[in-house]
């Protein structure tokens, strides 16, 4: 019995046309936005569009020549490009109603059928409608369930503010007599909600043209705010639950030596997705519509693709932009096989304990600084957190809070965001005391597998001697046997290769210019000093990468990264009204990291001062 070839190829042909139809719909809206903006600034074009949109004529869908319609078309194009399901539904409903109206006009009125322009408009609109129907399955991104309520609140609340401001402007600028307050309110409401032509039906209201423009601008902003609230992506899961953290710790016990940043996946303001086998996981946080993963996936490298696929599928489902901060070369290679592009951010400084030495001419400056601090009577004590009694830990936390530089907590990809939590007993604390036994500085490291450490927190008394933190790192390397470590990850030096190669003989003009720009920026951010502070230890430099899907998303990813690391703080309620999550205090597993997180002994940040990444600090 033969097979029906046509029935098998039809679905394949439709699958080919679906993405093309979706792209056509996006570009239609982009072109409509350009034409509307052009009509808003060009009087001849505006008059042509207006003439072809009145009387017996009608223009294609969304072509009305104005700033409001242009902004609407552009916004819808952006939402459709992100494959928002709500945007598709909105367009289908509006285009469908417009097609029905055009068909009704063409069927009932001969004078409408006489104009070729109307048939052209109908054809173009039908093509848009068909593209939406064919590409239906391409628009799969879900919105937040609270979006309809938020959009309604934005419409009512924003409209009320617009009417209030509009009424005030009309009252202050009205040049006619005899108008009542209710007339001015009605006029402002009509302008805000319907964009009715100025002066329509209100003979006692004569106002300058700029007032109408101002009210229209408010109306456009309110309308876009409503659309944003209606189409915004879900925020994503906020906290790491106890079961997720337990599973992550099990993976770290088996595979934690692979990535020095692996332990930072345990930040409780991150979410996690596991591979189908449960042998690997991707830790991430959703910030401003960006699903921002940190470091390499956790677990068995052979199971990484399964975890990455689930993470990317979730990003597509919710229209999140996928990005990875601080992936290693191995992790970046695996991520790139899933369609992500790589951009080198800088290098991580790693010191092998067996290879480190203070001998030699190159280490002369470090050796002298170490001896100078030692002669001043400073000593360093190295202990696991689990070995520190509760009362001593409480004292250490209080001093760390006192020495914190600024109120903004920084850190995401290379910081744990808490200190003194009982679950972090394998972390290592360095306490530095002066000759009188007074505590002067603290360093905290998280585990890196079974025999490594990764720097997390650095605090010191501002009145202590210079070079104190440098002295502590050298003492840690000297006392490595105390805690059984063989390697230490210190800091991340952003654009390290540019500083190193740009200063050498033969460096090209582009590289030298880029180095000069970074040197200039280092006046405000510790970019160049961070590199030099780590280079003195003669470490092994391991490159770290930023992974992204599209170059056009880089500004958005950069903004999300800055927010996650703590450089940009989004407006929020005062910290007094923020709920603090603490596993030790309230017995729940949803503790948060970064600002507001409390361990068993109180709240501490994960970094000090302002650095290139907002996490680790320059030593010394």
Coordinates of C-alpha atoms in Angstrom, one line a residue:
X1 CA 0.0 0.0 0.0
X2 CA 1.6 3.3 -1.1
X3 CA 2.1 6.3 1.2
X4 CA 0.4 9.6 0.7
X5 CA 3.5 11.8 -0.1
X6 CA 1.5 15.0 -0.1
X7 CA 0.2 14.4 3.4
X8 CA 3.8 13.9 4.7
X9 CA 5.3 16.9 2.9
X10 CA 2.6 19.4 3.9
X11 CA 3.5 19.6 7.6
X12 CA 7.2 19.9 6.6
X13 CA 6.4 22.8 4.3
X14 CA 4.4 24.5 7.0
X15 CA 7.2 24.0 9.4
X16 CA 9.5 25.8 6.9
X17 CA 7.1 28.7 6.5
X18 CA 6.3 29.3 10.1
X19 CA 9.6 31.1 11.1
X20 CA 9.5 33.0 7.8
X21 CA 5.9 34.1 8.5
X22 CA 7.0 35.2 12.0
X23 CA 9.9 37.2 10.6
X24 CA 7.5 38.9 8.1
X25 CA 5.2 39.9 10.9
X26 CA 8.0 41.5 12.8
X27 CA 9.4 43.4 9.8
X28 CA 5.9 44.5 8.9
X29 CA 5.6 46.2 12.2
X30 CA 9.1 47.7 12.0
X31 CA 8.3 49.2 8.6
X32 CA 5.0 50.5 9.9
X33 CA 6.8 52.1 12.8
X34 CA 9.3 53.9 10.4
X35 CA 6.4 55.1 8.2
X36 CA 4.5 56.4 11.2
X37 CA 7.5 58.3 12.6
X38 CA 8.2 59.7 9.1
X39 CA 4.6 60.8 8.8
X40 CA 4.8 62.5 12.2
X41 CA 7.8 64.7 11.2
X42 CA 7.0 65.1 7.5
X43 CA 4.0 67.3 6.8
X44 CA 3.6 66.3 3.1
X45 CA 3.7 62.6 4.0
X46 CA 1.4 63.1 6.9
X47 CA -1.1 64.8 4.7
X48 CA -1.0 62.0 2.2
X49 CA -1.5 59.3 4.9
X50 CA -4.3 61.4 6.4
X51 CA -6.0 61.7 3.0
X52 CA -5.8 58.0 2.4
X53 CA -7.2 57.2 5.9
X54 CA -10.4 59.3 5.7
X55 CA -13.5 59.3 3.6
X56 CA -13.6 56.4 1.1
X57 CA -10.0 55.4 1.7
X58 CA -8.3 53.3 4.3
X59 CA -4.6 52.5 4.9
X60 CA -3.0 49.1 5.8
X61 CA -2.9 47.9 9.3
X62 CA -1.1 50.2 11.8
X63 CA -0.2 52.9 9.2
X64 CA -1.6 56.2 10.7
X65 CA 1.4 58.6 10.6
X66 CA 2.0 59.7 14.2
X67 CA 4.3 59.3 17.1
X68 CA 1.9 57.3 19.2
X69 CA 1.1 54.8 16.4
X70 CA 4.9 54.7 15.6
X71 CA 5.8 53.9 19.2
X72 CA 3.0 51.3 19.3
X73 CA 4.2 49.6 16.2
X74 CA 7.8 49.6 17.3
X75 CA 6.9 48.2 20.7
X76 CA 4.8 45.5 19.2
X77 CA 7.7 44.6 16.8
X78 CA 10.0 44.2 19.8
X79 CA 7.5 42.0 21.6
X80 CA 6.9 39.9 18.5
X81 CA 10.6 39.5 18.0
X82 CA 10.8 38.1 21.5
X83 CA 8.0 35.7 20.5
X84 CA 5.6 37.0 23.1
X85 CA 2.3 35.0 22.9
X86 CA 0.4 38.0 24.3
X87 CA 1.7 40.2 21.6
X88 CA 0.6 37.7 18.9
X89 CA -2.9 37.5 20.4
X90 CA -3.1 41.3 20.5
X91 CA -2.2 41.6 16.9
X92 CA -4.4 38.8 15.7
X93 CA -7.4 40.3 17.4
X94 CA -6.8 43.8 16.1
X95 CA -5.8 42.7 12.6
X96 CA -8.8 40.3 12.5
X97 CA -11.2 43.1 13.4
X98 CA -9.6 45.4 10.8
X99 CA -9.8 42.8 8.1
X100 CA -13.5 42.3 8.9
X101 CA -14.1 46.0 8.8
X102 CA -12.3 46.3 5.4
X103 CA -14.3 43.4 4.0
X104 CA -17.5 45.0 5.2
X105 CA -16.7 48.3 3.6
X106 CA -15.6 46.7 0.3
X107 CA -18.8 44.7 0.2
X108 CA -21.3 47.4 1.1
X109 CA -19.9 50.6 -0.6
X110 CA -19.2 50.7 -4.4
X111 CA -17.2 53.9 -4.0
X112 CA -14.8 52.1 -1.7
X113 CA -14.3 49.4 -4.2
X114 CA -13.4 51.9 -7.0
X115 CA -10.1 52.9 -5.4
X116 CA -7.2 50.7 -6.2
X117 CA -5.4 51.9 -3.0
X118 CA -8.1 50.3 -0.8
X119 CA -7.5 46.9 -2.5
X120 CA -3.8 47.3 -2.0
X121 CA -4.3 48.1 1.7
X122 CA -6.6 45.1 2.0
X123 CA -4.0 42.8 0.4
X124 CA -1.2 44.0 2.6
X125 CA -3.3 43.7 5.7
X126 CA -4.4 40.2 4.7
X127 CA -0.8 39.2 4.2
X128 CA -0.1 40.4 7.7
X129 CA -3.1 38.4 9.0
X130 CA -2.0 35.3 7.2
X131 CA 1.5 35.6 8.4
X132 CA 0.3 35.8 12.0
X133 CA -1.9 32.7 11.5
X134 CA 0.9 30.7 9.8
X135 CA 3.5 31.6 12.4
X136 CA 1.3 31.0 15.4
X137 CA 3.4 28.3 16.9
X138 CA 6.5 30.5 16.7
X139 CA 5.0 32.9 19.3
X140 CA 5.2 30.7 22.4
X141 CA 6.8 32.9 25.1
X142 CA 4.6 33.1 28.2
X143 CA 3.8 36.2 30.2
X144 CA 3.4 36.6 33.9
X145 CA 0.0 35.6 35.3
X146 CA -0.3 39.0 37.0
X147 CA 0.1 40.9 33.8
X148 CA -3.6 41.6 33.1
X149 CA -4.1 42.9 36.6
X150 CA -1.0 45.1 36.4
X151 CA -2.0 46.4 32.9
X152 CA -5.4 47.3 34.3
X153 CA -3.9 49.1 37.2
X154 CA -1.5 51.0 34.9
X155 CA -4.4 52.0 32.6
X156 CA -6.6 53.2 35.5
X157 CA -3.8 54.7 37.6
X158 CA -1.8 56.2 34.7
X159 CA -4.9 57.5 33.1
X160 CA -6.0 59.2 36.3
X161 CA -2.6 60.9 36.6
X162 CA -2.8 61.9 32.9
X163 CA -6.3 63.3 33.2
X164 CA -5.3 65.2 36.4
X165 CA -2.2 66.8 34.8
X166 CA -4.1 67.4 31.6
X167 CA -6.9 69.2 33.4
X168 CA -4.4 71.3 35.2
X169 CA -2.7 72.3 32.0
X170 CA -6.0 73.2 30.3
X171 CA -7.1 75.2 33.3
X172 CA -3.9 77.2 33.4
X173 CA -3.7 77.9 29.6
X174 CA -7.4 78.1 28.5
X175 CA -7.9 81.4 26.7
X176 CA -11.8 81.2 26.4
X177 CA -14.4 82.0 29.0
X178 CA -17.3 80.0 30.2
X179 CA -15.8 76.6 30.6
X180 CA -16.7 74.5 33.7
X181 CA -14.4 72.1 35.5
X182 CA -16.3 69.1 34.2
X183 CA -15.7 70.4 30.7
X184 CA -11.9 70.6 31.2
X185 CA -11.9 67.2 32.8
X186 CA -13.8 65.7 29.9
X187 CA -11.5 67.4 27.4
X188 CA -8.4 66.0 29.1
X189 CA -9.9 62.6 29.4
X190 CA -10.8 62.5 25.7
X191 CA -7.3 63.5 24.8
X192 CA -5.7 61.0 27.1
X193 CA -7.9 58.0 26.3
X194 CA -9.0 58.6 22.7
X195 CA -6.6 61.2 21.2
X196 CA -9.7 63.0 19.9
X197 CA -8.9 66.0 17.6
X198 CA -8.2 69.2 19.6
X199 CA -11.2 71.4 20.3
X200 CA -13.7 68.8 19.2
X201 CA -17.1 69.6 20.9
X202 CA -15.6 72.1 23.4
X203 CA -16.1 75.7 22.1
X204 CA -15.3 77.1 25.5
X205 CA -11.8 75.6 25.5
X206 CA -9.1 77.3 23.5
X207 CA -5.6 76.3 24.5
X208 CA -2.1 76.4 22.9
X209 CA -1.2 73.6 20.6
X210 CA 1.7 72.6 22.8
X211 CA -0.8 71.6 25.6
X212 CA -2.4 69.1 23.2
X213 CA 1.0 67.8 22.3
X214 CA 1.9 67.4 26.0
X215 CA -1.3 65.5 26.8
X216 CA -0.8 63.3 23.7
X217 CA 2.7 62.5 24.9
X218 CA 1.4 61.5 28.3
X219 CA -1.2 59.4 26.6
X220 CA 1.4 57.6 24.5
X221 CA 3.6 56.9 27.6
X222 CA 0.6 55.6 29.5
X223 CA -0.4 53.4 26.6
X224 CA 3.1 52.0 26.3
X225 CA 3.2 51.4 30.0
X226 CA 0.0 49.4 29.8
X227 CA 1.4 47.4 26.9
X228 CA 4.6 46.7 28.8
X229 CA 2.7 45.5 31.8
X230 CA 0.6 43.3 29.6
X231 CA 3.5 41.7 27.7
X232 CA 6.3 41.7 30.4
X233 CA 8.1 38.4 31.0
X234 CA 7.8 36.4 34.2
X235 CA 10.3 37.4 36.8
X236 CA 11.3 33.8 37.4
X237 CA 11.9 31.9 40.6
X238 CA 13.6 34.1 43.2
X239 CA 15.1 31.8 45.8
X240 CA 17.0 28.5 45.9
X241 CA 14.8 26.0 47.8
X242 CA 16.3 23.5 50.3
X243 CA 15.9 20.5 48.1
X244 CA 17.7 22.3 45.2
X245 CA 20.5 23.3 47.5
X246 CA 20.9 19.8 48.8
X247 CA 21.2 18.4 45.3
X248 CA 23.7 21.1 44.3
X249 CA 25.9 20.3 47.3
X250 CA 25.8 16.6 46.3
X251 CA 27.0 17.5 42.8
X252 CA 29.7 19.8 44.2
X253 CA 30.9 17.0 46.4
X254 CA 31.5 14.8 43.3
X255 CA 32.5 17.4 40.7
X256 CA 33.3 20.6 42.6
X257 CA 37.0 20.6 41.7
X258 CA 36.1 21.3 38.0
X259 CA 35.2 25.0 38.5
X260 CA 36.5 27.4 41.1
X261 CA 33.2 29.3 40.9
X262 CA 31.1 26.3 41.5
X263 CA 30.3 26.9 45.2
X264 CA 28.9 30.3 44.3
X265 CA 26.0 28.5 42.7
X266 CA 24.7 28.1 46.3
X267 CA 23.7 31.7 46.5
X268 CA 20.1 31.7 47.7
X269 CA 19.0 34.4 45.3
X270 CA 19.7 32.1 42.4
X271 CA 17.5 29.5 40.7
X272 CA 18.6 26.2 39.3
X273 CA 17.6 23.8 36.5
X274 CA 18.8 20.2 36.5
X275 CA 19.5 18.0 33.6
X276 CA 17.0 15.2 32.9
X277 CA 19.4 12.8 34.5
X278 CA 19.9 15.0 37.5
X279 CA 23.7 14.8 37.1
X280 CA 24.2 18.4 36.1
X281 CA 22.6 21.8 36.8
X282 CA 22.7 25.4 35.6
X283 CA 22.4 28.1 38.3
X284 CA 20.9 31.4 37.1
X285 CA 18.9 34.5 38.1
X286 CA 16.4 36.4 36.0
X287 CA 17.2 40.1 36.0
X288 CA 15.3 42.5 33.8
X289 CA 14.2 39.8 31.4
X290 CA 17.7 38.3 31.1
X291 CA 18.3 34.8 32.3
X292 CA 21.8 35.3 33.7
X293 CA 23.7 32.1 34.4
X294 CA 27.0 32.2 36.4
X295 CA 30.1 30.1 35.8
X296 CA 30.0 26.7 34.3
X297 CA 27.2 24.2 34.8
X298 CA 27.5 22.1 38.0
X299 CA 28.0 18.4 37.9
X300 CA 29.1 15.8 35.4
X301 CA 30.4 17.4 32.2
X302 CA 28.7 14.7 30.1
X303 CA 25.3 15.8 31.5
X304 CA 26.0 19.5 30.9
X305 CA 24.2 19.6 27.5
X306 CA 21.0 18.4 29.1
X307 CA 21.0 21.1 31.8
X308 CA 21.9 23.8 29.2
X309 CA 19.1 22.6 26.9
X310 CA 16.6 22.9 29.7
X311 CA 17.9 26.4 30.6
X312 CA 17.7 27.6 27.0
X313 CA 14.2 26.1 26.5
X314 CA 13.0 27.9 29.6
X315 CA 14.5 31.1 28.3
X316 CA 12.7 30.7 25.0
X317 CA 9.5 29.8 26.7
X318 CA 9.4 33.0 28.8
X319 CA 11.1 35.3 26.2
X320 CA 14.2 35.7 28.5
X321 CA 17.5 36.7 27.0
X322 CA 20.0 33.9 27.8
X323 CA 23.5 34.9 29.0
X324 CA 26.4 33.4 31.0
X325 CA 28.7 35.4 33.2
X326 CA 32.2 34.1 34.0
X327 CA 32.3 30.7 32.1
X328 CA 35.6 28.9 31.9
X329 CA 37.1 27.9 28.6
X330 CA 35.6 24.4 28.9
X331 CA 32.2 25.7 29.9
X332 CA 32.3 28.3 27.2
X333 CA 33.0 25.7 24.6
X334 CA 30.0 23.6 25.7
X335 CA 27.8 26.6 25.8
X336 CA 28.9 27.7 22.3
X337 CA 27.8 24.3 20.9
X338 CA 24.3 25.3 21.9
X339 CA 24.4 28.4 19.7
X340 CA 25.8 31.0 22.1
X341 CA 28.6 33.4 21.2
X342 CA 31.6 34.0 23.4
X343 CA 33.4 37.2 24.5
X344 CA 36.4 37.1 26.7
X345 CA 35.9 39.2 29.8
X346 CA 39.2 38.7 31.6
X347 CA 41.3 36.2 33.5
X348 CA 41.0 34.6 36.9
X349 CA 44.2 34.5 39.0
X350 CA 45.0 31.0 40.4
X351 CA 47.9 30.2 42.6
X352 CA 49.3 26.7 42.9
X353 CA 50.5 26.3 46.5
X354 CA 53.4 23.9 45.6
X355 CA 54.7 26.3 42.9
X356 CA 54.4 29.5 44.9
X357 CA 57.6 30.9 46.3
X358 CA 58.8 34.3 47.7
X359 CA 62.3 33.6 46.4
X360 CA 63.8 35.3 43.4
X361 CA 64.2 38.8 42.1
X362 CA 60.7 39.0 40.6
X363 CA 59.2 38.5 44.1
X364 CA 61.4 41.0 45.9
X365 CA 58.7 43.6 46.4
X366 CA 56.2 41.1 47.7
X367 CA 58.8 39.5 50.0
X368 CA 59.8 42.9 51.5
X369 CA 56.1 43.9 52.0
X370 CA 55.4 40.6 53.8
X371 CA 58.4 40.9 56.1
X372 CA 57.5 44.6 56.9
X373 CA 54.0 43.6 58.0
X374 CA 55.3 40.6 60.0
X375 CA 57.8 42.8 61.8
X376 CA 55.0 45.1 62.9
X377 CA 53.6 42.2 65.0
X378 CA 50.7 41.1 62.8
X379 CA 49.7 37.4 62.9
X380 CA 47.2 35.3 60.9
X381 CA 44.9 32.5 62.1
X382 CA 43.5 30.1 59.5
X383 CA 40.3 28.1 60.4
X384 CA 37.4 26.4 58.8
X385 CA 34.1 28.1 59.6
X386 CA 32.9 25.0 61.3
X387 CA 35.8 25.2 63.8
X388 CA 34.9 28.7 64.9
X389 CA 32.7 28.9 68.1
X390 CA 29.4 30.8 67.7
X391 CA 30.4 33.6 70.0
X392 CA 33.6 34.2 68.1
X393 CA 31.8 34.1 64.7
X394 CA 29.3 36.6 66.0
X395 CA 32.2 38.9 66.8
X396 CA 33.8 38.4 63.4
X397 CA 30.5 39.2 61.7
X398 CA 30.1 42.4 63.7
X399 CA 33.6 43.6 62.8
X400 CA 33.0 42.7 59.1
X401 CA 29.8 44.8 59.1
X402 CA 31.7 47.7 60.7
X403 CA 34.4 47.6 58.0
X404 CA 32.1 47.3 55.1
X405 CA 32.7 50.1 52.5
X406 CA 29.2 51.4 51.5
X407 CA 25.7 50.1 51.8
X408 CA 25.4 48.5 48.4
X409 CA 26.0 44.7 48.4
X410 CA 27.9 43.6 45.4
X411 CA 28.4 40.2 43.9
X412 CA 26.7 37.5 41.9
X413 CA 28.9 35.3 39.8
X414 CA 31.9 35.3 42.1
X415 CA 30.5 35.9 45.6
X416 CA 28.5 33.8 48.0
X417 CA 26.4 36.7 49.5
X418 CA 26.5 35.4 53.1
X419 CA 28.9 34.7 55.9
X420 CA 28.7 32.4 59.0
X421 CA 25.9 30.2 57.8
X422 CA 26.1 26.7 59.4
X423 CA 25.7 25.0 56.0
X424 CA 29.0 26.7 54.9
X425 CA 31.2 25.1 57.5
X426 CA 33.9 24.1 55.0
X427 CA 34.6 27.7 54.1
X428 CA 37.9 29.0 55.4
X429 CA 38.3 32.1 57.6
X430 CA 41.5 34.1 57.9
X431 CA 41.7 36.4 60.9
X432 CA 44.6 39.0 61.1
X433 CA 45.5 40.4 64.5
X434 CA 48.0 43.2 65.3
X435 CA 50.7 43.1 67.9
X436 CA 48.2 44.0 70.6
X437 CA 45.9 41.1 69.6
X438 CA 43.3 43.4 68.1
X439 CA 41.4 42.0 65.0
X440 CA 42.3 44.1 62.0
X441 CA 41.2 42.2 58.9
X442 CA 39.2 39.2 57.6
X443 CA 39.3 37.0 54.5
X444 CA 36.8 34.3 53.7
X445 CA 37.2 31.6 51.1
X446 CA 34.7 29.1 49.8
X447 CA 35.6 25.5 49.0
X448 CA 36.9 24.6 45.5
X449 CA 36.6 20.9 45.4
X450 CA 38.4 19.0 48.1
X451 CA 41.8 20.7 48.0
X452 CA 41.1 24.2 46.7
X453 CA 39.8 27.6 47.9
X454 CA 38.1 30.5 46.1
X455 CA 38.2 34.0 47.5
X456 CA 34.8 35.3 48.6
X457 CA 35.1 38.2 51.1
X458 CA 37.7 40.7 52.1
X459 CA 37.4 43.2 54.9
X460 CA 40.0 45.2 56.8
X461 CA 40.2 48.1 59.3
X462 CA 40.9 51.3 57.4
X463 CA 43.3 52.3 60.1
X464 CA 45.5 49.2 59.8
X465 CA 48.8 49.2 57.9
X466 CA 48.9 49.0 54.1
X467 CA 49.6 45.6 52.6
X468 CA 47.7 43.7 55.3
X469 CA 45.5 41.7 52.9
X470 CA 48.5 40.9 50.8
X471 CA 50.2 39.6 54.0
X472 CA 47.2 37.4 54.8
X473 CA 47.2 35.8 51.4
X474 CA 50.9 34.9 51.6
X475 CA 50.3 33.5 55.1
X476 CA 47.5 31.4 53.8
X477 CA 49.8 29.9 51.2
X478 CA 52.4 29.3 53.8
X479 CA 49.8 27.6 56.1
X480 CA 48.1 25.6 53.3
X481 CA 48.7 22.3 55.1
X482 CA 46.6 23.6 58.0
X483 CA 43.4 23.3 56.0
X484 CA 44.7 20.9 53.3
X485 CA 44.7 23.0 50.2
X486 CA 46.7 22.9 47.0
X487 CA 45.4 25.8 45.0
X488 CA 43.8 29.1 45.6
X489 CA 41.6 31.3 43.3
X490 CA 42.2 34.9 44.2
X491 CA 40.6 37.5 41.9
X492 CA 39.2 38.1 38.5
X493 CA 41.1 40.7 36.4
X494 CA 38.9 42.2 33.8
X495 CA 40.6 42.7 30.4
X496 CA 43.9 41.4 31.8
X497 CA 45.2 40.5 28.3
X498 CA 44.7 44.1 27.1
X499 CA 46.9 45.5 29.9
X500 CA 49.6 42.9 29.4
X501 CA 49.9 42.9 25.7
X502 CA 49.0 46.6 25.2
X503 CA 52.1 47.7 27.1
X504 CA 54.6 45.5 25.2
X505 CA 56.8 46.5 22.3
X506 CA 55.0 46.0 19.0
X507 CA 51.5 46.4 20.2
X508 CA 49.2 47.6 17.5
X509 CA 47.4 51.0 17.6
X510 CA 44.0 49.5 18.3
X511 CA 45.3 47.5 21.3
X512 CA 47.1 50.6 22.6
X513 CA 44.0 52.7 22.2
X514 CA 41.9 50.1 24.0
X515 CA 44.5 50.0 26.8
X516 CA 44.5 53.8 27.1
X517 CA 40.7 53.8 27.4
X518 CA 40.8 51.1 30.2
X519 CA 43.6 53.1 32.0
X520 CA 41.3 56.2 31.9
X521 CA 38.4 54.2 33.3
X522 CA 40.6 52.8 36.0
X523 CA 40.4 56.2 37.7
X524 CA 36.9 55.3 38.8
X525 CA 37.0 51.5 38.7
X526 CA 39.8 49.3 39.9
X527 CA 40.5 47.7 36.6
X528 CA 44.2 48.2 36.1
X529 CA 45.1 48.0 39.8
X530 CA 43.1 44.7 40.1
X531 CA 45.3 43.2 37.4
X532 CA 48.6 44.5 38.9
X533 CA 47.6 43.5 42.4
X534 CA 47.2 39.9 41.3
X535 CA 50.1 39.8 38.8
X536 CA 52.6 40.2 41.7
X537 CA 51.8 36.6 42.8
X538 CA 52.8 35.3 39.4
X539 CA 49.6 33.3 39.1
X540 CA 48.2 31.0 36.5
X541 CA 45.7 33.1 34.4
X542 CA 42.6 31.3 33.5
X543 CA 40.3 33.1 31.0
X544 CA 36.6 33.7 31.7
X545 CA 34.0 34.4 29.1
X546 CA 30.6 36.1 28.6
X547 CA 28.2 33.9 26.5
X548 CA 25.3 35.5 24.6
X549 CA 22.9 34.6 21.8
X550 CA 22.8 37.8 19.8
X551 CA 25.1 40.8 19.7
X552 CA 22.1 43.2 19.8
X553 CA 21.3 41.9 23.3
X554 CA 24.7 42.9 24.7
X555 CA 23.5 46.3 26.1
X556 CA 20.6 44.6 27.8
X557 CA 22.9 41.9 29.2
X558 CA 25.4 44.5 30.4
X559 CA 22.6 46.3 32.3
X560 CA 21.3 43.1 33.8
X561 CA 24.9 42.1 34.8
X562 CA 25.4 45.4 36.5
X563 CA 22.2 45.1 38.4
X564 CA 23.0 41.5 39.5
X565 CA 26.6 42.5 40.6
X566 CA 25.2 45.4 42.5
X567 CA 26.5 48.4 40.5
X568 CA 23.0 49.5 39.6
X569 CA 20.3 49.4 42.2
X570 CA 16.7 49.3 40.9
X571 CA 14.2 51.5 42.8
X572 CA 12.6 49.5 45.6
X573 CA 11.0 49.9 49.0
X574 CA 13.2 50.9 51.9
X575 CA 15.1 48.0 53.4
X576 CA 13.0 48.5 56.6
X577 CA 10.0 47.0 54.7
X578 CA 11.9 44.2 53.0
X579 CA 11.4 40.7 54.2
X580 CA 14.7 39.1 55.2
X581 CA 15.1 35.4 54.5
X582 CA 17.2 33.4 56.8
X583 CA 17.4 29.6 57.0
X584 CA 19.0 29.7 60.4
X585 CA 16.6 32.2 61.9
X586 CA 13.2 31.2 60.5
X587 CA 13.9 27.6 59.6
X588 CA 13.0 28.1 55.9
X589 CA 15.1 27.2 53.0
X590 CA 14.5 30.2 50.9
X591 CA 17.3 32.5 52.2
X592 CA 18.4 35.1 49.8
X593 CA 21.9 36.1 49.0
X594 CA 23.5 39.6 48.6
X595 CA 21.8 42.4 50.5
X596 CA 19.4 41.4 53.1
X597 CA 20.6 37.8 53.6
X598 CA 21.2 36.7 57.1
X599 CA 23.0 33.6 58.2
X600 CA 23.1 32.2 61.7
X601 CA 25.0 35.1 63.1
X602 CA 23.7 38.0 61.1
X603 CA 24.1 39.8 57.8
X604 CA 27.3 40.3 55.9
X605 CA 28.0 41.4 52.4
X606 CA 30.2 39.5 50.0
X607 CA 32.6 42.2 48.9
X608 CA 34.0 45.5 49.7
X609 CA 34.3 48.7 47.7
X610 CA 33.9 49.1 43.9
X611 CA 35.8 46.8 41.6
X612 CA 35.6 45.9 37.9
X613 CA 33.2 43.1 38.6
X614 CA 31.7 44.1 41.9
X615 CA 32.9 40.9 43.6
X616 CA 36.4 40.2 44.6
X617 CA 39.0 42.8 45.6
X618 CA 42.5 43.6 44.7
X619 CA 45.0 42.2 47.2
X620 CA 47.2 44.6 49.1

